[in-house]
mmCIF file of C-alpha atoms in Angstrom:
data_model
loop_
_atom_site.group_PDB
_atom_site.id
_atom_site.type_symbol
_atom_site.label_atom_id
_atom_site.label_comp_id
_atom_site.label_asym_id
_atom_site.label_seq_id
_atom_site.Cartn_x
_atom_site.Cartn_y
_atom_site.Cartn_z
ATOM 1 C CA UNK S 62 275.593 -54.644 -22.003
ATOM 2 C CA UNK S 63 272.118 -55.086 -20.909
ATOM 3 C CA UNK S 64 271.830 -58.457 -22.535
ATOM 4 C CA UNK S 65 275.046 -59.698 -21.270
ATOM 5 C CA UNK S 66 273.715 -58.941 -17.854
ATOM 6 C CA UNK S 67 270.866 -60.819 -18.153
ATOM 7 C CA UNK S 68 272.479 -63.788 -19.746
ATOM 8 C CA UNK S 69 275.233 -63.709 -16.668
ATOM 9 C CA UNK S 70 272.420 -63.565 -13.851
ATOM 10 C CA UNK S 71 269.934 -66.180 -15.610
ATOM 11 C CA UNK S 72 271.737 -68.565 -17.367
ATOM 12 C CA UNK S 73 273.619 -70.244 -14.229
ATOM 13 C CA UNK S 74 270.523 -70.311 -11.947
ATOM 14 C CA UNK S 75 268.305 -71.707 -14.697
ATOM 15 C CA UNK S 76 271.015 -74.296 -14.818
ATOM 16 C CA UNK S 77 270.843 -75.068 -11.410
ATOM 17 C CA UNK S 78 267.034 -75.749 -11.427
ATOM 18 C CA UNK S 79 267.052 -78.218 -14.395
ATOM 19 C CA UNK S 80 269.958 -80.151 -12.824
ATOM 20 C CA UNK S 81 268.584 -80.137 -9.357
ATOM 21 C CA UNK S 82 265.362 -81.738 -10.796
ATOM 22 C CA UNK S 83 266.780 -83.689 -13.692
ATOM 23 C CA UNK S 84 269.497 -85.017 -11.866
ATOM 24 C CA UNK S 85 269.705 -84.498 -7.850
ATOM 25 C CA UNK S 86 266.083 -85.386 -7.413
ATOM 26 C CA UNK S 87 265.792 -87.995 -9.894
ATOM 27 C CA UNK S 88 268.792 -90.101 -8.485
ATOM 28 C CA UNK S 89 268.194 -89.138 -5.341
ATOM 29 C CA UNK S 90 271.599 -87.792 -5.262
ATOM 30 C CA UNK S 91 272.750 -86.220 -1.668
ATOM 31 C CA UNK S 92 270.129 -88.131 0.181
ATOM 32 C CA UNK S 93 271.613 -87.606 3.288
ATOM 33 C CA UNK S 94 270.454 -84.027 2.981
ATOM 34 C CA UNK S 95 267.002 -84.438 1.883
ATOM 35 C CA UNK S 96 265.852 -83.622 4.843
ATOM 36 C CA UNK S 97 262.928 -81.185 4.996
ATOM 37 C CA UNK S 98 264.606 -77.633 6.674
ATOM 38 C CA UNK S 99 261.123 -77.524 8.941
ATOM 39 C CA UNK S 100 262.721 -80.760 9.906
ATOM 40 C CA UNK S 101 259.069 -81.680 10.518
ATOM 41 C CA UNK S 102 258.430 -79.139 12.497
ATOM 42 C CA UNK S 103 254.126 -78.113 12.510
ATOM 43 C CA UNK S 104 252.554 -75.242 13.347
ATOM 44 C CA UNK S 105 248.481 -75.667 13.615
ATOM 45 C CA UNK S 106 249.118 -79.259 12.375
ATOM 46 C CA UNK S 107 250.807 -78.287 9.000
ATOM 47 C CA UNK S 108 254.465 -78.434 8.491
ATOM 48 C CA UNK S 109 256.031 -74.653 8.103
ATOM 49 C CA UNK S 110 257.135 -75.159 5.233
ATOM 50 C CA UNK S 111 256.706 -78.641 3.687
ATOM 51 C CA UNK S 112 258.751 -81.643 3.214
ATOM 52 C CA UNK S 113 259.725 -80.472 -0.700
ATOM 53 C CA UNK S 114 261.882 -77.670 0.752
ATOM 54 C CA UNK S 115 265.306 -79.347 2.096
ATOM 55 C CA UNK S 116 268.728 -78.847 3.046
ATOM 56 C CA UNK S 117 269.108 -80.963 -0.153
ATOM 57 C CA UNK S 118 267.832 -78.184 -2.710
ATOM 58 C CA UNK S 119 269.245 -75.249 -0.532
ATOM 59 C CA UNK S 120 272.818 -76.486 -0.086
ATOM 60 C CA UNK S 121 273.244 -77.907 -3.609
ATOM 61 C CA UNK S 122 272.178 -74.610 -5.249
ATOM 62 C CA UNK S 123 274.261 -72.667 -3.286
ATOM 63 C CA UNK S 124 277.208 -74.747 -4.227
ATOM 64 C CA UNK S 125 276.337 -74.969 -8.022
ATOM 65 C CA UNK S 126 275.407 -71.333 -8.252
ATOM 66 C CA UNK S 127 278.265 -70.556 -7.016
ATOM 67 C CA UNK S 128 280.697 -72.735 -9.570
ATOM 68 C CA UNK S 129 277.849 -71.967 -12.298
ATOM 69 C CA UNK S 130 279.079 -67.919 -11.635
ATOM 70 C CA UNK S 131 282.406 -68.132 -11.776
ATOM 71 C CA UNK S 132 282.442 -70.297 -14.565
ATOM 72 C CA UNK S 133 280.339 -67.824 -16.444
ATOM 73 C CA UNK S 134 282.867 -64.981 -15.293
ATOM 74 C CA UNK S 135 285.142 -66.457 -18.082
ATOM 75 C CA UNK S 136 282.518 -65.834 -20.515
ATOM 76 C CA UNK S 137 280.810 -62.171 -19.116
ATOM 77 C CA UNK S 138 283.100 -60.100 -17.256
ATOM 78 C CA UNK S 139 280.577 -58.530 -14.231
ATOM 79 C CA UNK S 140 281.778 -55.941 -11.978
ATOM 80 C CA UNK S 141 280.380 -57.621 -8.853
ATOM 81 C CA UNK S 142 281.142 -56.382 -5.189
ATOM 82 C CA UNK S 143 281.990 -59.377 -3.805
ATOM 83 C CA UNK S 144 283.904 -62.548 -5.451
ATOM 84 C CA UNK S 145 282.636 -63.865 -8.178
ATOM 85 C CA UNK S 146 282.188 -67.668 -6.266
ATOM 86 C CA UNK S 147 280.657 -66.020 -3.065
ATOM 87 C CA UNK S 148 278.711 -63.391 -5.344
ATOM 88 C CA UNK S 149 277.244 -66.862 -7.136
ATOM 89 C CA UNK S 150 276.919 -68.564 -4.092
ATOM 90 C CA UNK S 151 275.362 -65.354 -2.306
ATOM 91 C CA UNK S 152 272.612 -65.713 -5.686
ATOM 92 C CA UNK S 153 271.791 -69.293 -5.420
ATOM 93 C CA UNK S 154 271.021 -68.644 -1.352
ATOM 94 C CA UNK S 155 268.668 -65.964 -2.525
ATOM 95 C CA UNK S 156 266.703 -68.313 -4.896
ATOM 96 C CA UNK S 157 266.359 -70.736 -2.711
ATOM 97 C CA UNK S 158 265.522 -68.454 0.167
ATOM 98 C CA UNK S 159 262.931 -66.556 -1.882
ATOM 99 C CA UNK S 160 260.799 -69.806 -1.714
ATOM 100 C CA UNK S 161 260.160 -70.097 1.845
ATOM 101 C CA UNK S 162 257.868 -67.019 2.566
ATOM 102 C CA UNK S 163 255.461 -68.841 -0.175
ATOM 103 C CA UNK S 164 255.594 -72.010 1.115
ATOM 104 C CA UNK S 165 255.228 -70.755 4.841
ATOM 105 C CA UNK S 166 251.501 -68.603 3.574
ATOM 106 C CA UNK S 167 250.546 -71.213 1.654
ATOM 107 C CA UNK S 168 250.724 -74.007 4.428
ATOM 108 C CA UNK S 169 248.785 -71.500 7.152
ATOM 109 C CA UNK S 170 246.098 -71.528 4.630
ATOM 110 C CA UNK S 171 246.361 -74.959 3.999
ATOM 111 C CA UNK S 172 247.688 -75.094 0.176
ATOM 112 C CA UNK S 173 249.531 -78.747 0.104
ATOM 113 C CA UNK S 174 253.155 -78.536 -1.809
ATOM 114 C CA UNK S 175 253.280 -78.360 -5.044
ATOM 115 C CA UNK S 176 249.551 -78.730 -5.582
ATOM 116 C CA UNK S 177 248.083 -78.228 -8.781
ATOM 117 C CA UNK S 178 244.492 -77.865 -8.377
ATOM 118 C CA UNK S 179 244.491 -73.977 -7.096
ATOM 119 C CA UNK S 180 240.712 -72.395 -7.029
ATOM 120 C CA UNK S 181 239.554 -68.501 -6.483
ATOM 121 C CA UNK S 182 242.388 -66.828 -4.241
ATOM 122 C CA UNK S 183 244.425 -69.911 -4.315
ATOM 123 C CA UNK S 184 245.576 -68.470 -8.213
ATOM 124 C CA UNK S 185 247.406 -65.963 -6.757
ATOM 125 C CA UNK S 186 249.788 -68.559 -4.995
ATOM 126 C CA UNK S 187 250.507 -70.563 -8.483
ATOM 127 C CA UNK S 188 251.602 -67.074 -9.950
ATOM 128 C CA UNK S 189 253.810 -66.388 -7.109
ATOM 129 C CA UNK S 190 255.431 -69.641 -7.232
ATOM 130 C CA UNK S 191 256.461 -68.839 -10.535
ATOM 131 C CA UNK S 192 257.777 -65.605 -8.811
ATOM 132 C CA UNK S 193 259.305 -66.169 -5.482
ATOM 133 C CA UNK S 194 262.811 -67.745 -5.934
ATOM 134 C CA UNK S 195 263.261 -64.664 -8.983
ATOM 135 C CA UNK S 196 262.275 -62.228 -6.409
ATOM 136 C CA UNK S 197 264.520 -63.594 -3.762
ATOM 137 C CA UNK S 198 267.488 -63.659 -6.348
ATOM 138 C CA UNK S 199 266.692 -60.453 -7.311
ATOM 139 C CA UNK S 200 267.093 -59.134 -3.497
ATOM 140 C CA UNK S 201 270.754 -60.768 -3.746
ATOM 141 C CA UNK S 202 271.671 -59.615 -6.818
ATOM 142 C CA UNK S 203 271.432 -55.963 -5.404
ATOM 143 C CA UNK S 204 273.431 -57.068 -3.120
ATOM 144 C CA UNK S 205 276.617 -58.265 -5.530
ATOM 145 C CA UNK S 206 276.265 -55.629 -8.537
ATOM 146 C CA UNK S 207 275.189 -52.546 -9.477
ATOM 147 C CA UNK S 208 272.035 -53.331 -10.933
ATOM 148 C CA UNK S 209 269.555 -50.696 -12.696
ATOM 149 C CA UNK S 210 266.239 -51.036 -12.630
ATOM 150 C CA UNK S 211 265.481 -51.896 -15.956
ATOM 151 C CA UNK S 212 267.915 -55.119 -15.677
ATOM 152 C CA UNK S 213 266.091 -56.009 -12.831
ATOM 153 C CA UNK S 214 262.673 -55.928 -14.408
ATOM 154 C CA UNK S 215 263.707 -57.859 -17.333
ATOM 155 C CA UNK S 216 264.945 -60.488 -15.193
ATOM 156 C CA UNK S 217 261.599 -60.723 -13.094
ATOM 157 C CA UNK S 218 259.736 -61.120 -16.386
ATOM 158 C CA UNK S 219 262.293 -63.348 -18.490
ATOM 159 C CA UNK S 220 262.947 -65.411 -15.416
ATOM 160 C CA UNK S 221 259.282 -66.402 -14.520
ATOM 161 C CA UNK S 222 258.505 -66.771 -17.978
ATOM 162 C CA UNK S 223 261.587 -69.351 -17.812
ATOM 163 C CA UNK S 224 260.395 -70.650 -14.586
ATOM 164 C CA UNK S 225 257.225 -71.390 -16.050
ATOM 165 C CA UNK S 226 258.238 -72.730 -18.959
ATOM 166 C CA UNK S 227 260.811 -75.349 -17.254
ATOM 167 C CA UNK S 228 258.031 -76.247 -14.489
ATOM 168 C CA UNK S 229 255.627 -77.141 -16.826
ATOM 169 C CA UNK S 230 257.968 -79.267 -19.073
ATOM 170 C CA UNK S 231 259.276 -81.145 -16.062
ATOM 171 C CA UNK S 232 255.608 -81.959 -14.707
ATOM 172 C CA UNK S 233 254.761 -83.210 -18.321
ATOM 173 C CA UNK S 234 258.069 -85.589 -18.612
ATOM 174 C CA UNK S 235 256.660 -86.448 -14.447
ATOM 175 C CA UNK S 236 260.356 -84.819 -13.425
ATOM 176 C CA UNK S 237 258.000 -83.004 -11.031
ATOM 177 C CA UNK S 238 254.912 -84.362 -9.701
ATOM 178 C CA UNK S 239 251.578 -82.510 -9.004
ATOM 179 C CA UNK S 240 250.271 -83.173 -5.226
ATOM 180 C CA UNK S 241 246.557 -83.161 -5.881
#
């Protein structure tokens, strides 16, 4: 049971990332929403959260998430609360929600996107952007199911581990570019 779980809640939104990047990004699919959700907005002359965080990534992952779930509901039967499209839909907000906080610290103190070259306290930032869309997934999927504890920790540590593993393979194919 425990596996299934974690195979239902993973599996779609790991999807999701390697198509956004591989795909969306690359052919600058849906450009008419790639428009940063600060919409340019600064605070003490730094954007609030950057231009890599769009409507573009947030609307597509809610949408995919969503059709990734159900479609995976034919395969893993989940006792969710809510529909099984809203319920994926609902998960894919969280993710992409769970970046923001991050994004928002890390511009007050001056950390560009996506850079690479983190130093003393900045460290702490590249492990929580491995983190912070899990996290923020995690919040909704307490929302749509039942979820113990233990399936919840496993997904923190599978789905960074994943998260990792996927970032770093798209910066070395340059799917994702360093900002250094």
């Amino acid at each position: 049971m425990l596996l299934k779980e974690i195979l239902f809640f993973i599996l779609p939104l790991l999807l999701v990332g390697l198509i956004h990047h591989l795909i969306i990004i690359k052919y600058n699919l849906f450009s008419f929403l790639a428009i940063p959700i600060d919409r340019n907005i600064k605070l003490n002359n730094d954007y609030l959260f950057g231009p890599a965080k769009t409507w573009r990534g947030i609307v597509t992952g809610v949408i995919l998430s969503g059709i990734f779930y159900y479609l995976g509901s034919y395969f893993w039967d989940m006792n969710l609360r809510f529909p099984v499209l809203l319920s994926g839909c609902l998960l894919g907000l969280g993710y992409a929600v769970g970046e923001l906080p991050n994004s928002f610290i890390k511009r007050r103190l001056g950390i560009q996107s996506s850079q690479s070259n983190y130093q003393g306290r900045n460290i702490i930032f590249y492990l929580f952007d491995q983190i912070d869309s899990i996290l923020g997934a995690l919040l909704f999927i307490c929302l749509v199911y039942n979820a113990s504890i233990l399936l919840l920790v496993y997904i923190l540590i599978i789905g960074s581990l994943l998260h990792y593993l996927v970032d770093e393979i798209l910066h070395h194919y340059s799917y994702k570019k360093y900002n250094k």
